Coordinates of C-alpha atoms in Angstrom, one line a residue:
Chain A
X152 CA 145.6 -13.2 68.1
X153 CA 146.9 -13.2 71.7
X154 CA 144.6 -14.3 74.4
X155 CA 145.2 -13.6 78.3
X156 CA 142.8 -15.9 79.7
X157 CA 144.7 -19.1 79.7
X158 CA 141.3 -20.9 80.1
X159 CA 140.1 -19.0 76.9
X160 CA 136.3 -18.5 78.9
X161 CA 136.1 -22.0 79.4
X162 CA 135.7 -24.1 82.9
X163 CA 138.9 -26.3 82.4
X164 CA 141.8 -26.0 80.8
X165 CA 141.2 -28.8 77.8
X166 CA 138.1 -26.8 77.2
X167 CA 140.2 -24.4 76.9
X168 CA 142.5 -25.2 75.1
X169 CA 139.5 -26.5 72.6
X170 CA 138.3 -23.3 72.6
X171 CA 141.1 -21.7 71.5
X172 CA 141.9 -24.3 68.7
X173 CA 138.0 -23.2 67.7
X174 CA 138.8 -19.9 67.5
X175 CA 141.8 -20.2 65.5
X176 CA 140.0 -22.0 62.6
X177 CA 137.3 -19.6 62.4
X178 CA 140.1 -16.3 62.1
X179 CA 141.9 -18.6 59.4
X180 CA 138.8 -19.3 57.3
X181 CA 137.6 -15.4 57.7
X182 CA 141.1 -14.0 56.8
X183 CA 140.3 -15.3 53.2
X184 CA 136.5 -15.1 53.3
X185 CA 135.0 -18.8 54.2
X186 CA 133.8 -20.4 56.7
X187 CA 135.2 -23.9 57.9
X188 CA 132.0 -25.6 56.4
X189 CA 133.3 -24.3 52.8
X190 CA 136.1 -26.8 52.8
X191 CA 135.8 -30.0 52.2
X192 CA 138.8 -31.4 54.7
X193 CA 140.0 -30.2 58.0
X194 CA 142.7 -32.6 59.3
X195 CA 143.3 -31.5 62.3
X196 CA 145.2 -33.5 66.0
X197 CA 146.7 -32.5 69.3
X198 CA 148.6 -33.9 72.3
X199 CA 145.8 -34.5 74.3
X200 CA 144.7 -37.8 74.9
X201 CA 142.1 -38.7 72.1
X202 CA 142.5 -35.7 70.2
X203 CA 140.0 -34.0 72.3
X204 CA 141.1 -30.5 71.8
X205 CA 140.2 -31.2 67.8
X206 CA 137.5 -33.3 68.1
X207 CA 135.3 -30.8 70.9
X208 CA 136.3 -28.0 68.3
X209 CA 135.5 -29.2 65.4
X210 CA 132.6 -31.1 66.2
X211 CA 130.6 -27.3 65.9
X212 CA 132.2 -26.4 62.5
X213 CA 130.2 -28.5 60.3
X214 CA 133.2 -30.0 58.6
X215 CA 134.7 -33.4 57.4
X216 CA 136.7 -34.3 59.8
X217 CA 139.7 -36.5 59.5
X218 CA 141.8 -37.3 62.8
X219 CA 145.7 -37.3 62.9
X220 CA 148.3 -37.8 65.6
X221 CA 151.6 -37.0 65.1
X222 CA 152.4 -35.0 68.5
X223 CA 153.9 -31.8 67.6
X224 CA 154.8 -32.8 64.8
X225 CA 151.5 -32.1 63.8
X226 CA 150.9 -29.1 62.0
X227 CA 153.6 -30.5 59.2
X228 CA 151.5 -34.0 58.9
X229 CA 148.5 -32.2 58.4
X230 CA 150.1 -29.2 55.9
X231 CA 151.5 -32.2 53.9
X232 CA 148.1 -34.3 53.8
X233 CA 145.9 -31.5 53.5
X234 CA 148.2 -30.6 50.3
X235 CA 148.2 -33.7 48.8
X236 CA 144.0 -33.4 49.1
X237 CA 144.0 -29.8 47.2
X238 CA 147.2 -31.2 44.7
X239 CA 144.6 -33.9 43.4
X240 CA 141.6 -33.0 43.1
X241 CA 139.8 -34.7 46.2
X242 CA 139.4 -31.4 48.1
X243 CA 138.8 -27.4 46.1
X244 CA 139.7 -26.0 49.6
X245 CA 141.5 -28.1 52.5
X246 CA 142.5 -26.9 55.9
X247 CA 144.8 -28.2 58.9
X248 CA 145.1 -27.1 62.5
X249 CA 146.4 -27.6 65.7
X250 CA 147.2 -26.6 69.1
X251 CA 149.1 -27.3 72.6
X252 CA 148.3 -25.8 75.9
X253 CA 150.8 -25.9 78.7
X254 CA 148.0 -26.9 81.6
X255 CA 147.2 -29.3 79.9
X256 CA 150.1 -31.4 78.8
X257 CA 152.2 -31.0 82.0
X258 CA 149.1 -32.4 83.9
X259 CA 149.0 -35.2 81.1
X260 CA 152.8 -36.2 80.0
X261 CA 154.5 -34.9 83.1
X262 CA 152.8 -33.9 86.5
X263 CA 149.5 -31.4 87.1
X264 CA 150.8 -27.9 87.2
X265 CA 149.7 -28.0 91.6
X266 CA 152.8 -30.1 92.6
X267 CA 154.9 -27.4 91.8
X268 CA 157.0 -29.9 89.9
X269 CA 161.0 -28.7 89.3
X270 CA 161.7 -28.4 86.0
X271 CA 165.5 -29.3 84.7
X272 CA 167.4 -27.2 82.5
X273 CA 166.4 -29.6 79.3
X274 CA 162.7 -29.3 79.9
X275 CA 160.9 -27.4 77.4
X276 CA 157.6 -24.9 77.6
X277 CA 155.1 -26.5 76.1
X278 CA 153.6 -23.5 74.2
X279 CA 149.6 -22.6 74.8
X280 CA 149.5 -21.9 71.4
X281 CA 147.6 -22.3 67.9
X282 CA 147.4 -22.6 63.8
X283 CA 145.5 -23.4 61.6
X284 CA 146.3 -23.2 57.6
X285 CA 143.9 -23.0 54.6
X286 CA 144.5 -24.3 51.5
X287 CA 142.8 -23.9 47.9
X288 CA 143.0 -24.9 44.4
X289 CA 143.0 -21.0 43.1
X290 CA 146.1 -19.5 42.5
X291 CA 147.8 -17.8 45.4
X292 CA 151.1 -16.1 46.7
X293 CA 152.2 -19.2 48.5
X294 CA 152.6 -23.1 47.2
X295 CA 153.7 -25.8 48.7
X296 CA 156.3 -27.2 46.3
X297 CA 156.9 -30.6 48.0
X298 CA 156.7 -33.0 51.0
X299 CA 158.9 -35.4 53.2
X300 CA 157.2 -38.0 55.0
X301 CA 159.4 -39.0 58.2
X302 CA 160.2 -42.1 59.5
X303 CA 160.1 -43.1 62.8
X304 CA 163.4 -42.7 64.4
X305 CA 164.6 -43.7 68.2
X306 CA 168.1 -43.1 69.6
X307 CA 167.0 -44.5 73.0
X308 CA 166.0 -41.4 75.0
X309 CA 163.9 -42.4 78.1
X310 CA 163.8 -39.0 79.9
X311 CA 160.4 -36.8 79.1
X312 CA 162.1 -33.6 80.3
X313 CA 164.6 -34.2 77.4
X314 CA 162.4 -34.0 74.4
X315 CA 164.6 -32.8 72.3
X316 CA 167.2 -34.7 72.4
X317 CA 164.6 -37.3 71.1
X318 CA 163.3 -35.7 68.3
X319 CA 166.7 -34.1 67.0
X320 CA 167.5 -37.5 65.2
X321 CA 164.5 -38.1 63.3
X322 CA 164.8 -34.4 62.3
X323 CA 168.1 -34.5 60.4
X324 CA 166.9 -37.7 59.2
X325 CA 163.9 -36.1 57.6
X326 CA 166.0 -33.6 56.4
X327 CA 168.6 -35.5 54.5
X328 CA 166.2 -37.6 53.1
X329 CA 164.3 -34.3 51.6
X330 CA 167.9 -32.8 50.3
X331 CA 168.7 -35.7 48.6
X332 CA 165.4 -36.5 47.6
X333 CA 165.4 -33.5 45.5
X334 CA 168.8 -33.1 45.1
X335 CA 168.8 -29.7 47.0
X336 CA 171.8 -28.4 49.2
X337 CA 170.9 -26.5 52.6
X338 CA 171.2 -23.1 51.4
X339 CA 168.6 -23.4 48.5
X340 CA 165.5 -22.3 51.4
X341 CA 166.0 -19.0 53.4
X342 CA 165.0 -21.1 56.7
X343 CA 165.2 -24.5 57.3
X344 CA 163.0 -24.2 60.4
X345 CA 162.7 -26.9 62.9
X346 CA 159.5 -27.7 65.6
X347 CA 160.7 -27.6 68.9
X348 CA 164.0 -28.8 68.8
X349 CA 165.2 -26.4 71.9
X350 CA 168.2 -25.1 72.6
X351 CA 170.0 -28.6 73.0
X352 CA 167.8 -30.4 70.1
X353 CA 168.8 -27.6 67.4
X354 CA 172.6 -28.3 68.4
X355 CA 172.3 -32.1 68.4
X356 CA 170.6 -32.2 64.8
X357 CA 173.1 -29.5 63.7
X358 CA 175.8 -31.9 64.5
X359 CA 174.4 -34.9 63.2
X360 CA 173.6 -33.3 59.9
X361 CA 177.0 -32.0 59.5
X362 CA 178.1 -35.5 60.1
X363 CA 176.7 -36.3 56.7
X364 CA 178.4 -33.4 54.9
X365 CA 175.2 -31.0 55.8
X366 CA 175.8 -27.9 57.0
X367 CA 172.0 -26.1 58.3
X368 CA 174.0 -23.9 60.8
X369 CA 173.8 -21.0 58.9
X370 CA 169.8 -21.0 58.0
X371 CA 168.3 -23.3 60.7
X372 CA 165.5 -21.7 62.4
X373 CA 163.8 -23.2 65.4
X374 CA 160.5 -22.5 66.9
X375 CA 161.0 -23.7 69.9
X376 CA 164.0 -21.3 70.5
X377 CA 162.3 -18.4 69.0
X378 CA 158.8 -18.4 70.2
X379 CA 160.0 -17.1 73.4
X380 CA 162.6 -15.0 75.1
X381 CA 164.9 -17.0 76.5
X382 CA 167.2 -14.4 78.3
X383 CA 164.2 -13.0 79.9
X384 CA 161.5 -15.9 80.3
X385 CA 162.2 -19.0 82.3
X386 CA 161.0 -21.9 79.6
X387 CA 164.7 -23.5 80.0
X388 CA 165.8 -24.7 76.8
X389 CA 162.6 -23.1 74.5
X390 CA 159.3 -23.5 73.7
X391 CA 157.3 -27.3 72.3
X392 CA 153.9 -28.5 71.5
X393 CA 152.2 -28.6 68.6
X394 CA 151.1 -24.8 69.0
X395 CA 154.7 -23.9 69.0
X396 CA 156.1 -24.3 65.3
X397 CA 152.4 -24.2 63.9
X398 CA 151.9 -21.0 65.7
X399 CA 155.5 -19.3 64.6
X400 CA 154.7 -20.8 61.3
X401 CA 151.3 -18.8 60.8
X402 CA 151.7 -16.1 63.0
X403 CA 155.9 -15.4 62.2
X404 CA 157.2 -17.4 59.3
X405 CA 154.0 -16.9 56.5
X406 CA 153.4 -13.2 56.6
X407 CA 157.3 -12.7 56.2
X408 CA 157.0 -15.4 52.8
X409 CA 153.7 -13.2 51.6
X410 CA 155.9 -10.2 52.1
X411 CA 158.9 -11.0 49.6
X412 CA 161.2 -11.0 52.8
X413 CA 161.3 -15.1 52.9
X414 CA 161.1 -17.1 49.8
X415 CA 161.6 -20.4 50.3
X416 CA 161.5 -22.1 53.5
X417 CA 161.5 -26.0 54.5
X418 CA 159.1 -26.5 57.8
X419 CA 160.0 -29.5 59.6
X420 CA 157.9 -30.1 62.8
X421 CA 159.0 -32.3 64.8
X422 CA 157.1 -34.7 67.1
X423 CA 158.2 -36.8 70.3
X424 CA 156.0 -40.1 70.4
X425 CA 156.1 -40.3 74.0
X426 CA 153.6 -42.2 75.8
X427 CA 153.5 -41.9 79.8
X428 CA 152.3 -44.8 79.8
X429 CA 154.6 -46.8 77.7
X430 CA 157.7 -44.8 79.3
X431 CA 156.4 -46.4 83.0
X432 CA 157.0 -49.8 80.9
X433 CA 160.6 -48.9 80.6
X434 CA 160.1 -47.6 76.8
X435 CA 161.7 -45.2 75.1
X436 CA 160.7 -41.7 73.4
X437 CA 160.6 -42.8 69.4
X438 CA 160.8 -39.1 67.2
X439 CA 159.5 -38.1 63.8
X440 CA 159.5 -35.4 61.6
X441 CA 157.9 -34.2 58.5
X442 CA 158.9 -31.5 56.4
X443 CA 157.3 -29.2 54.2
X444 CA 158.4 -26.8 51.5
X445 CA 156.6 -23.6 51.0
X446 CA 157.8 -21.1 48.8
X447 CA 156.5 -17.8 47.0
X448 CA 154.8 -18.5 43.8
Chain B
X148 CA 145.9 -65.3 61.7
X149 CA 145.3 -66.3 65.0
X150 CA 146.8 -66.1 67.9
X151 CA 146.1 -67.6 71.4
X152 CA 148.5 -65.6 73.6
X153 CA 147.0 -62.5 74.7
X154 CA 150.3 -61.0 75.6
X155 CA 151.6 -62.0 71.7
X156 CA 155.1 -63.2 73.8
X157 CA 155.5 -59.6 75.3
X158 CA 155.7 -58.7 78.9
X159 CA 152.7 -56.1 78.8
X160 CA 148.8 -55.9 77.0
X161 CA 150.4 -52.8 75.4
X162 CA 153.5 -54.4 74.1
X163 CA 151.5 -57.5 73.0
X164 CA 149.6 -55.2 70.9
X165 CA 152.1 -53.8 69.2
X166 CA 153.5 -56.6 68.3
X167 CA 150.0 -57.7 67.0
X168 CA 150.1 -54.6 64.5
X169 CA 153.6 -55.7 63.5
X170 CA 152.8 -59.0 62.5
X171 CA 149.8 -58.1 60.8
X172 CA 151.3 -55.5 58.4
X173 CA 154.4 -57.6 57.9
X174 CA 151.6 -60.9 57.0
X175 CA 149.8 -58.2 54.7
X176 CA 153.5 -57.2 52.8
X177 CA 154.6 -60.9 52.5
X178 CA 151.0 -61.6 51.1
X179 CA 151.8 -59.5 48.1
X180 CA 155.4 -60.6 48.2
X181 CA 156.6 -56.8 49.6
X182 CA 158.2 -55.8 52.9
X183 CA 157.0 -52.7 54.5
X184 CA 160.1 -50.8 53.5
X185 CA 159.6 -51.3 50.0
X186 CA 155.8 -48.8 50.8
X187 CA 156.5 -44.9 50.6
X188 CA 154.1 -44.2 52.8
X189 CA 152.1 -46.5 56.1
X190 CA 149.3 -45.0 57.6
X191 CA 148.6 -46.1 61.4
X192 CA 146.5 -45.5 64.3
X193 CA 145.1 -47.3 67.5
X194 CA 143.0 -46.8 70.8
X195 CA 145.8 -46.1 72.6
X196 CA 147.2 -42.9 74.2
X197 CA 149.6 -41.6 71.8
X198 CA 148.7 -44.4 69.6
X199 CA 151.6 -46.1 70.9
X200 CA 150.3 -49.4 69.4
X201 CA 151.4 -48.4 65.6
X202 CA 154.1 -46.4 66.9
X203 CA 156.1 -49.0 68.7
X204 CA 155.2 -51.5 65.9
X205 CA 156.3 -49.4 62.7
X206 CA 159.2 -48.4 64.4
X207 CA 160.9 -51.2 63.4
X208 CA 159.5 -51.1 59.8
X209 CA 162.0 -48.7 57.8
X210 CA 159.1 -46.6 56.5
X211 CA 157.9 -43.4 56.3
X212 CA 154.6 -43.3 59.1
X213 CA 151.5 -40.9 59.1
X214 CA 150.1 -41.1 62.6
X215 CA 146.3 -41.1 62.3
X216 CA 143.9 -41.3 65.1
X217 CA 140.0 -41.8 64.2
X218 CA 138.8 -44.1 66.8
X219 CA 137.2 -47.6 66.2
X220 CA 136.9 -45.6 61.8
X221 CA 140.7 -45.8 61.7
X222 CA 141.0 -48.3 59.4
X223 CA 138.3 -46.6 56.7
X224 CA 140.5 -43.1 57.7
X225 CA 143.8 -44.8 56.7
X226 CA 142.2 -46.5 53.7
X227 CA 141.0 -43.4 52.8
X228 CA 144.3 -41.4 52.9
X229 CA 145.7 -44.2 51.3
X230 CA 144.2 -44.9 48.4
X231 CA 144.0 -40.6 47.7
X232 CA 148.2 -41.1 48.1
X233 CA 148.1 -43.8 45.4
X234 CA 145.5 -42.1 43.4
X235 CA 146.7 -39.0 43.5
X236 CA 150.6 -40.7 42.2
X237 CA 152.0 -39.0 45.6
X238 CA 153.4 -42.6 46.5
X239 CA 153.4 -46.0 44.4
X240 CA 152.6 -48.5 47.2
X241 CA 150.7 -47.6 50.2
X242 CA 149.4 -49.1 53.3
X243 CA 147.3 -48.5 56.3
X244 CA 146.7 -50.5 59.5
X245 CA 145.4 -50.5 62.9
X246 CA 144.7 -52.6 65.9
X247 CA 142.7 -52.5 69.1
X248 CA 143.3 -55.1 72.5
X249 CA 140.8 -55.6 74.7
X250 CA 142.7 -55.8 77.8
X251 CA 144.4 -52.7 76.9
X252 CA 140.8 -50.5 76.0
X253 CA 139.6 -51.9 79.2
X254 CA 142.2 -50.1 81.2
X255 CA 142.3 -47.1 79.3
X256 CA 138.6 -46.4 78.7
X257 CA 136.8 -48.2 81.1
X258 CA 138.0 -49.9 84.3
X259 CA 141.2 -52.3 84.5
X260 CA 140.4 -56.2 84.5
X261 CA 141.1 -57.4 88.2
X262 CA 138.5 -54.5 89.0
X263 CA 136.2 -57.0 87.5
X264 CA 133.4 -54.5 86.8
X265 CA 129.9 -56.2 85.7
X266 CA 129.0 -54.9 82.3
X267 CA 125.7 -53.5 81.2
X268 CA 124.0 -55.2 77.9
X269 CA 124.5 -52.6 76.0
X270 CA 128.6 -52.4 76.3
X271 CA 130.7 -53.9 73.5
X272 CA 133.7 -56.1 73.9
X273 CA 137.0 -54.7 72.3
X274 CA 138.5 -56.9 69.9
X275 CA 141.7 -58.3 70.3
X276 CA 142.3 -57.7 66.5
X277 CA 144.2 -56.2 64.0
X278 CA 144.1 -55.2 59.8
X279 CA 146.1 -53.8 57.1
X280 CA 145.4 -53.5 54.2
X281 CA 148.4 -52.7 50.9
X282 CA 147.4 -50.3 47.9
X283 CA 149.3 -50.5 45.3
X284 CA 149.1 -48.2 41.3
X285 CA 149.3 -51.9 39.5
X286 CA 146.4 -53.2 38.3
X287 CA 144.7 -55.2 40.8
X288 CA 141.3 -57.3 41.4
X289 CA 140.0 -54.9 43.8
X290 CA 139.9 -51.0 43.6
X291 CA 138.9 -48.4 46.3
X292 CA 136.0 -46.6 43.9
X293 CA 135.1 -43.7 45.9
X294 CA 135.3 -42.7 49.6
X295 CA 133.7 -40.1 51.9
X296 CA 135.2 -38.4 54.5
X297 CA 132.7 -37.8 57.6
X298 CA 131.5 -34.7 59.5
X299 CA 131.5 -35.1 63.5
X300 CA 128.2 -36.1 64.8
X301 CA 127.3 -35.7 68.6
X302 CA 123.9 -36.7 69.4
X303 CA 125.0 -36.3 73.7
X304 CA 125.5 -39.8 74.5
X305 CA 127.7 -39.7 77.5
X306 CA 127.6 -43.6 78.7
X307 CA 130.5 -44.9 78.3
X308 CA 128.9 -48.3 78.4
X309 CA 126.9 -47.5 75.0
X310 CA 129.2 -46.9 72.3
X311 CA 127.2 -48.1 69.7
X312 CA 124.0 -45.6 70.1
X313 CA 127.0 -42.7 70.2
X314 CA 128.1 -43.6 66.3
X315 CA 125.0 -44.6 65.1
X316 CA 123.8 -41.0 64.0
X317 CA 127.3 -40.6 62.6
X318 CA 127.2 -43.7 60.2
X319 CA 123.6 -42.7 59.1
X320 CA 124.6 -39.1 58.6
X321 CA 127.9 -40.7 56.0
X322 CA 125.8 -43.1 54.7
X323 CA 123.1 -40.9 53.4
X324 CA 125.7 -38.3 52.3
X325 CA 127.7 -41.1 50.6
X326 CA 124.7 -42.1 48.4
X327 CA 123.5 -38.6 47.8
X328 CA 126.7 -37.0 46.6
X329 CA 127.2 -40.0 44.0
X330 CA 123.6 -40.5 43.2
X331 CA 123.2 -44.1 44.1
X332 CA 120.4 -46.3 45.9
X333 CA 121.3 -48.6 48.8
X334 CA 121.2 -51.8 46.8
X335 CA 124.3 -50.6 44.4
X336 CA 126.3 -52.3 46.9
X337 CA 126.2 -56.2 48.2
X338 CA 126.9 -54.8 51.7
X339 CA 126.6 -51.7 53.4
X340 CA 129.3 -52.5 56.3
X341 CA 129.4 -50.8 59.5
X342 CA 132.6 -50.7 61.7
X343 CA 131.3 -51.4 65.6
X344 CA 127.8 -50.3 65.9
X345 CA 126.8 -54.2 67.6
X346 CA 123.1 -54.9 68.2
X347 CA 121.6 -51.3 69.8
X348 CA 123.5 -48.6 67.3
X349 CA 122.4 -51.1 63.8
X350 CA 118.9 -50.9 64.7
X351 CA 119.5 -47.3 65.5
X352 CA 121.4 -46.5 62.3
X353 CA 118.7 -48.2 60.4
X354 CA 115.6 -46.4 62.1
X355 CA 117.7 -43.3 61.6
X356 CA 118.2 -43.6 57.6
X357 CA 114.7 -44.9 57.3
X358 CA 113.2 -42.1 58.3
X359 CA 115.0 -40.4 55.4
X360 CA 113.9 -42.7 53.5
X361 CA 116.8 -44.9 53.0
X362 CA 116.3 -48.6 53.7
X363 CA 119.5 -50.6 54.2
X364 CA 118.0 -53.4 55.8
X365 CA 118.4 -55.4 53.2
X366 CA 122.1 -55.3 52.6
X367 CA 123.5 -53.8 56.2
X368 CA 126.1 -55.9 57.3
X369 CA 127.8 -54.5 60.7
X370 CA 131.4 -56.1 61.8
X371 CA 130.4 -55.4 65.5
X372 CA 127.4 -58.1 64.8
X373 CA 129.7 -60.2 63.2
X374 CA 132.9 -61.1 64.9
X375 CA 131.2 -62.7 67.6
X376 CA 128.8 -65.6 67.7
X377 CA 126.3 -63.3 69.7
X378 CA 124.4 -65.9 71.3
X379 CA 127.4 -67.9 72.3
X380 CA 129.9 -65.6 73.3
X381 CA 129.0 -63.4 76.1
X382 CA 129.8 -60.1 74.8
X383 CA 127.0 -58.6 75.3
X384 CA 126.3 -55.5 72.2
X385 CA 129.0 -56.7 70.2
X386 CA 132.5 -56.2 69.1
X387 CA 134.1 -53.2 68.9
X388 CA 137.6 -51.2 68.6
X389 CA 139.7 -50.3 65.5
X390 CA 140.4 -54.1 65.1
X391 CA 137.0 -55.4 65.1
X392 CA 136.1 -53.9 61.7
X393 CA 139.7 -53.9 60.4
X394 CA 140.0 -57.9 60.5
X395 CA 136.2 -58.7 59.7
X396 CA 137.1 -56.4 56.5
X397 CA 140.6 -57.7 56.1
X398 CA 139.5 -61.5 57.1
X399 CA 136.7 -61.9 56.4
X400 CA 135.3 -59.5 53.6
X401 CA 138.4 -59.1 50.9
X402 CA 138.6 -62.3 50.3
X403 CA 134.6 -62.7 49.2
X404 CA 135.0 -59.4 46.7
X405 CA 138.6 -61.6 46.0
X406 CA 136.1 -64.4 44.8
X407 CA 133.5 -62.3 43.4
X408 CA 130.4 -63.8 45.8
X409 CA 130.8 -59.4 46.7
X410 CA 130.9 -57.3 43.6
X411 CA 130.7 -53.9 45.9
X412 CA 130.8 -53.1 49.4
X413 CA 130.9 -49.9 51.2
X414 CA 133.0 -50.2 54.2
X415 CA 131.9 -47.2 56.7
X416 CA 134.0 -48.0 59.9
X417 CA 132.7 -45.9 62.8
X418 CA 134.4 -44.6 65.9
X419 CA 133.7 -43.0 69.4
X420 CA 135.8 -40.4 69.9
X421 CA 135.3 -40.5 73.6
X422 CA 137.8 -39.2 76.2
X423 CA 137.8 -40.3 79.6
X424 CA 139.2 -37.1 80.8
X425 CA 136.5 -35.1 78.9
X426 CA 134.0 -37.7 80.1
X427 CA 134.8 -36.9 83.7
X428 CA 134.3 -33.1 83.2
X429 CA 130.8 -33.7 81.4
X430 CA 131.5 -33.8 78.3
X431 CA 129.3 -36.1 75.5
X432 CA 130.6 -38.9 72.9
X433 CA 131.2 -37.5 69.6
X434 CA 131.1 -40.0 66.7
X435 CA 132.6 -40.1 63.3
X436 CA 132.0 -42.4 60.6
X437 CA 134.0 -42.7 57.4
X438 CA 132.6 -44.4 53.8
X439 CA 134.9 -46.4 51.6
X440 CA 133.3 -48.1 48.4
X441 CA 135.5 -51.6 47.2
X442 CA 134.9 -53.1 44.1
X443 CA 136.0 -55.6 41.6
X444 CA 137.7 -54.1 39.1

């Protein structure tokens, strides 16, 4: 679905951006004939403060609720928890969601949009943008296979217009920890697909990985560079925010696995902790990452 | 534990309640003669923007970190996902914590200290606590029985200042849906324990499940009540924030089910998943309330 009302009908942009999130979970459910209130878990979280964007749009869908925070990092915390619900029996169907909106998290992490703020060539776009992923216990095309839980990691980045830079460490982290985990080597998925690395993130964990003899260069896909055109549209080094990789990953990356063209891909959103607060302390940007494997049944 | 520095030996409320977290979830690991490393997965969330309180705390700890953010119900949340991890055989040894800091909630939700705002009666006082609680496959005394994962309830409380009338419907609404879906009266349990409901949102919780016919007078047992000596301490409502309920249950509550003077509780923290962005553009208090049932084994 593309939208062109950036306030989605609503009077401000987090109402917005709630609105959108809304809308989202109500065109996953109907694409397989439910309703939200026929799961039994929606996990859902956002960047904005509180979780508002999930909590104002979930609050009408009748739905246990359970709240996560993993900034956009998100849509793989929830995929992973919301898997593990279906996977034992706690939940018959299971959903996860998410969603960013530029407006609103300039206003929030950096400055509001009115100051006409300059942006430097590391920034990233946070995405207005949207997914939202339903899960059941029947037998479908697509299964997730397996799960990496990240672990914090923080190289000392202190600059918010350098996010990924931040997150890139904790991503090849996660990675290597998931390939030797399951004793896998890089080219056994199609894509290893990264948040919102950006231009300069996807380099730096390219680098690092090959550091420890793991080469991703070849099948590393990130959402943050390929949500938008970056020739032609001025979102310096890519696109970020939760809607970002969950977005490419429902809207992009899922049909092209139902369709035989992928078959197995590792999804490793990527989050930047930051807290504006905390960084005025003098704190740092700590990163995480969680991957995912999906792959065709 | 307890601790008479408000700052913990940090420069900062916020720093001083990360440090809080740390020390609580490196007591709980020594306690069962682990370190946090040795968990494959720690579930964590706080008050704070970002939750920056678990972040910068389990940082430090080596292990894989789910970022949760339910409000003043955090610690049933993270109990919740817990225990369906170690249930489910998705990790071995598990753990969930959370922490709240009055000094910090002020700021962030309310007014900063040295405003020196008068409080109504019916406002709460955030605890300067924290929890965590270690799950484990091995046999143990205690065992999470059954849990219930709650809906969003917003009744259109929008006073900042009464927290506890904003969760109350939501802990009735869990409550009743707890004991309907597993068929059980009130008095199965020794306690039915709310997180942060203080003086106003009990009686209201009560009047509320009494008028569908479900008495927990009896056996209603709310940590808000608790933590305080009401008539001494001037806090007004009650205690609140994800520490209130987390160390009354930690504290306080384990080690009577330890003793067997409990045979069964039902632990159903409750949070106010208020924004004070969202506040400012209009927008209501949304409550959640989550059910955990402990018992001796």
């Amino acid at each position: 679905m593309i939208e062109t009302d950036e306030y989605f009908g609503q009077k401000s942009f987090e109402a917005g951006e709630s609105e959108m999130l809304k809308r989202t979970v109500n065109l996953a459910f109907s694409k397989c004939g439910k309703v939200p209130s026929d799961a039994d878990v929606l996990f859902s979280g956002d960047l904005l403060n509180q979780c508002v964007s999930s909590i104002y749009a979930i609050r009408d869908l009748n739905v246990p609720y359970i709240g996560i925070y993993g900034a956009c990092s998100t849509m793989a915390e929830g995929l992973m928890l919301s898997s593990m619900a279906v996977a034992s029996g706690f939940a018959h169907l299971s959903a996860n969601s998410t969603s960013s909106h530029f407006c609103c998290a300039e206003r929030q992490f950096r400055f509001p949009l009115e100051y006409g703020s300059q942006r430097p060539p590391t920034a990233q776009w946070t995405s207005t943008a949207s997914g939202c992923i339903v899960l059941s216990n029947e037998k479908t095309a697509l299964k997730i296979t397996s799960a990496t839980v990240g672990k914090i990691v923080d190289k000392d980045i202190k600059d918010a217009a350098n996010m990924g830079s931040a997150m890139a460490p904790a991503f090849a982290d996660t990675v290597k920890m998931h390939l030797t985990d399951l004793s896998l080597t890089p080219d056994y998925y199609d894509l290893i697909i990264s948040g919102d690395l950006g231009t300069l993130g996807s380099a730096l964990s390219d680098e690092l990985l090959l550091r420890d003899g793991i080469d991703i260069r070849n099948n590393h896909f990130d959402c943050g560079c390929e949500i938008y055109d970056l020739e032609k549209q001025d979102v310096h080094a890519g696109g970020s925010g939760c809607g970002c990789s969950a977005s490419v990953l429902c809207g992009y990356i899922l049909p092209k696995l139902e369709s035989g063209e992928l078959k197995r891909v590792l999804f490793g959103a990527t989050g930047a902790l930051m807290s504006p607060e905390l960084s005025k302390q003098g704190e740092s940007i700590p990163g995480i990452s969680h991957a995912v494997a999906i792959e065709r049944a």
